Structure formats: structure tokens, C-alpha cells
């Protein structure tokens, strides 16, 4: 069977701009004053990562802060383009949003408005949004907060709404980036249950977490990133072991 | 001074200021349209072109609404009936929209890399306002100043609107050709610049 996502020798470089001139004014002054000139350095946030994800697989991504996990997800969604290598979808899979804290919600709009906005950005018609809306409210348990602007939500409520919306969009591939950190235990359990259900339906999940237990219990395979390189890919318990060794050294 | 030569001055002013507002507002809003939606652009894949386009069309709707309300009122008060030349509006307007959109693309992209473009746009628009024959009629200007005014591409659009609604003549073909070329050029340059750097927007906003 074809893999669902093929990450083929992907590298991603960012230009770190020291003394950053992101204004015309400072660029102009930089012509005359060395002190104001920007210097550039290339940061390889991902280095030659090769990975393929099978349909229906649950893959965990672990690694230190800044090791490139979120970037890998962004490359899969297509928000970032790889500097080298390719991300391919041999089956033409549809990858939805990545779920992370604050899924592109607009702070001034209410929860309800954000659900409608978010869903229509993902290509749902008004009728379809109305269909999924009750499900979103029910899952997030934010019934009485739907008319409150998002900026007044707590971070956990934010995460709830984001997750509830994303799962109700019913994507083929679920990309989850460290959203449980702020959810309470009841919500974490609910999310895991929902993700189990997704897995039961044969959907693919890529899951970033710093919670070793969750990765161990939930994922079939785990991938350890360090400074942008893939250092281990295989059984979750083994990956966690490697990770702890890495942290200790 | 200038007023003397421009009968029905308030009507004249109205004809020029409405399209100017459309242009200036669209440009101001497009300029920050990518940066302001950074949160969204970083999280969801979506055709980024929609931001400047939506901005221009939002302002277009306001412009048309203002026209729909003000023109009947104005022609009632100033007794300037719409003539058949008004049909040329449907040629000039799309060109004006395309022209504005091209600049909108350009400035939206530029702001991602240089955040103060926004402030420069503001100042630039203020200057441009005086270089556009909105509160004066280009025909009362001495020959020497006219060239300066027509160095500003927007003048061609505004004078066309004035031809159509105020002087009630169809803009001459040469004039329309200029509009056509300007809008084509603006859209081509703006869009090429925009699409050549759009892959970097998500990283930079
Ligand atoms: N747009 C960008 N411009 C420059 N550098 C970036 C950009 N996005 C990410 N980086 C850099 O890439 C590296 C990897 O970031 P990433 O967000 O993938 O880390 P992470 O593994 O998700 O970490 P965490 O566990 O903290 O979420 C970091 O050093 C970060 O500074
Ligand atoms: Mg991250």
C-alpha cells in the first residue's frame, strides 16, 4: 500500500536576521551606519528528514523545545515550503488544519463566530457549518461561552474549542501539536478517547507531545527529533528511552 | 480662486472624492491585510491572495453603496441629471478596481518584509491626494502644472469619473487606453511581486 504522507529528505532553513531591519527606515540607515546593518545567518531547523506515514497510523513526534516538531507539521499542512526535499501525498490525502494552541482564532470574535469563520476557511458551506456546530459546542462543553469573545477565554477553553472544531471538520489526517498542556484532565481524557475513535475509523494521526505516557500508550510509532535531525524512529517506548538519554547527556 | 471656474463645486467634489476614498481605503487596508491576519496564515493553509482581494471588494461595496445613496440625492439637489455618458462608468470602474488591486497586492507583500511601509503609505496617500484633481479641476490649472498632475496615474481615473458624471462626456479613447494600460501594468507587477514572495509570508508574519 502507498504511504499516506511521504517526507522525502526534507530540510528547512530559516534566515535568522541579527539586528533585524524589518523597516524601510532602518534598511536605509543601514546603508550609512554599520551598526544598524543586518547580518544574516542560516538556521537549519530541519535536516534531511525522511519519514513516511502509512494510512491509519498513529505517529508520535517527540523532541526538545525547538527541535523542529511544529515545523514538520507545518510542512505537512503546506504552510511552510521545504527548502530541500519534498513532501508528497501519494493518495492525494486531504490534510486539514493542525491543531495547536489558538488555531488561528480571531480574538475579537465570539466563540460562535470563530467556529463559523474557521470552518468556512476550511471550505465548509454555511449549511455544513450549521450541521457540525452543535457537535463542536457539545464536545468543547463551552455552551455558555459561545457568545464571549475569544480574547476572554482561558487558555484551556481556547484549546477545547480548537480541538472540538478540528475534529468536527473530520479531516483524513489529524495533526495535533501539544494541546493537552493546558487542558484539564477530564478534557485530556476526552481528547484521547476521541482520537481513539478516529483511529478506529482508520484515520491517520500525527501527534506532538511532551507527555511520555500518552505517547507510549497511544502511538504505534514515535519519531524523535533533535536539532532538526531525525535521530530515532520506531517503537514509542524505545523512542522515549532515547529521548531521556538525550536529555540526560 | 479655483472655485470660481468650477460651477456646482460640491457636486464636482463628490464625484472625485468617492472614488478617491475607495482607492485610499483599499490601499491602507490591503497594506496591513497580510500582517494583520498573520495568526491565520501561520496556522491554516489558504490561498493568501484572498486577503488583498477581499479588502478591495469590501471597499468596492462601500463605494458602490455610497454612490447609490449620494448620486440620486446630488442630482436632485444640483439638478444634474445622469446622462448616457454614465454608461462609461462600467468601463472605468473595473479598470479602477484592477488598478487598486494591483497596488494592494504590492503593498501587502511589501509590508510583510518592511513593517513601516504602512506609515509610508499613509504619507504617500496624503501627498497623492493633492496631486490628484479632486478638489480642483485639472482644466483650470496652468499648462505647466497639468503635466505634474498627470504624472500621477490616479489622476487619469479621477478625471474619467469627472468626465462621466460631472462634465457628462464619455472619456476620450486615448484616456481609456491609458486607464487600460495602467490597470494592466499595476495588476501584473503587483501580482508577480506578491506571488513570488507569498511562500515566505507564513514564516515572516
Ligand atoms: N518563521 C521562523 N523563522 C525563523 N525561525 C523559525 C521560524 N519558525 C521556527 N523557527 C525556528 O525553528 C526551530 C524549531 O521550531 P519548532 O517550533 O518546530 O520547535 P518545536 O520542536 O515545536 O518546539 P516546542 O517543543 O517548543 O514546541 C526553532 O529554533 C525556531 O526558532
Ligand atoms: Mg512546537
XYZ file of N, CA and C in Angstrom, chain A residues 12 14 17 20 22-25 27 74 77-81 100-102 104 121-122, chain B residues 37 39-46 112-117 120 199-200 202-204:
126
model
N 14.646 22.225 6.113
C 14.042 23.557 6.129
C 15.022 24.541 6.752
N 15.863 28.520 7.867
C 15.353 29.862 8.127
C 16.531 30.808 8.157
N 17.874 36.797 11.190
C 18.415 38.109 10.865
C 18.766 38.808 12.156
N 17.803 42.826 13.192
C 16.837 42.730 12.124
C 16.305 44.083 11.655
N 13.435 45.250 9.875
C 12.201 44.983 9.158
C 11.442 46.273 8.899
N 12.208 47.332 8.726
C 11.546 48.546 8.297
C 12.399 49.223 7.230
N 11.757 49.943 6.382
C 12.479 50.666 5.335
C 13.438 51.645 5.967
N 12.983 52.245 7.088
C 13.792 53.247 7.758
C 15.140 52.675 8.152
N 16.586 49.915 7.142
C 17.365 49.463 5.987
C 18.116 50.633 5.392
N 3.921 21.881 10.116
C 3.588 22.965 9.184
C 3.957 22.608 7.754
N 1.201 20.396 6.479
C -0.017 21.136 6.118
C 0.213 21.984 4.870
N 1.449 22.354 4.615
C 1.719 23.184 3.440
C 1.834 24.663 3.755
N 1.882 24.986 5.044
C 2.034 26.389 5.420
C 3.464 26.837 5.143
N 4.414 25.962 5.406
C 5.801 26.224 5.034
C 6.158 25.340 3.847
N 7.063 25.832 3.039
C 7.587 25.012 1.940
C 8.968 24.504 2.324
N -3.240 23.363 17.234
C -2.309 23.765 18.268
C -3.001 24.853 19.065
N -2.329 25.331 20.072
C -2.968 26.347 20.890
C -3.351 27.529 20.022
N -4.607 27.920 20.083
C -5.059 29.068 19.324
C -5.069 28.846 17.831
N -5.628 29.725 15.007
C -5.993 30.786 14.088
C -7.326 31.431 14.432
N -13.228 28.734 6.447
C -11.887 28.793 5.879
C -11.460 27.414 5.409
N -11.960 26.406 6.080
C -11.635 25.046 5.649
C -12.587 24.529 4.593
N -3.509 39.375 9.471
C -4.063 38.029 9.507
C -2.986 36.978 9.717
N -1.939 35.443 12.276
C -2.336 34.316 13.109
C -2.946 33.202 12.274
N -3.771 33.609 11.350
C -4.462 32.646 10.497
C -3.507 32.025 9.488
N -2.689 32.882 8.884
C -1.795 32.429 7.823
C -0.775 31.428 8.349
N -0.393 31.581 9.604
C 0.574 30.658 10.175
C -0.039 29.318 10.539
N -1.355 29.259 10.612
C -1.960 28.032 11.116
C -2.706 27.216 10.075
N -3.236 27.857 9.103
C -4.067 27.157 8.137
C -3.510 27.420 6.755
N -3.526 26.397 5.928
C -3.158 26.656 4.542
C -4.344 27.291 3.842
N -4.117 28.418 3.229
C -5.212 29.005 2.458
C -4.629 29.903 1.380
N 4.921 42.907 4.709
C 5.378 41.724 5.430
C 6.873 41.838 5.726
N 7.617 42.407 4.799
C 9.062 42.489 4.971
C 9.516 43.806 5.589
N 8.785 44.842 5.319
C 9.111 46.147 5.897
C 7.857 46.697 6.571
N 7.806 46.581 7.890
C 6.574 46.922 8.591
C 6.205 48.398 8.506
N 7.170 49.261 8.249
C 6.804 50.677 8.247
C 6.246 51.139 6.894
N 6.142 50.221 5.954
C 5.519 50.587 4.674
C 4.138 51.190 4.926
N 4.503 54.763 5.557
C 4.858 55.455 4.321
C 3.650 55.546 3.385
N 5.270 32.454 -0.604
C 5.632 31.265 0.172
C 6.344 31.652 1.458
N 6.861 32.847 1.520
C 7.582 33.237 2.729
C 6.712 33.983 3.738
N 4.139 33.058 5.541
C 3.854 32.354 6.797
C 5.043 32.399 7.752
N 6.261 32.449 7.171
C 7.438 32.461 8.035
C 7.721 33.856 8.582
N 7.289 34.858 7.856
C 7.701 36.225 8.206
C 6.683 36.976 9.053
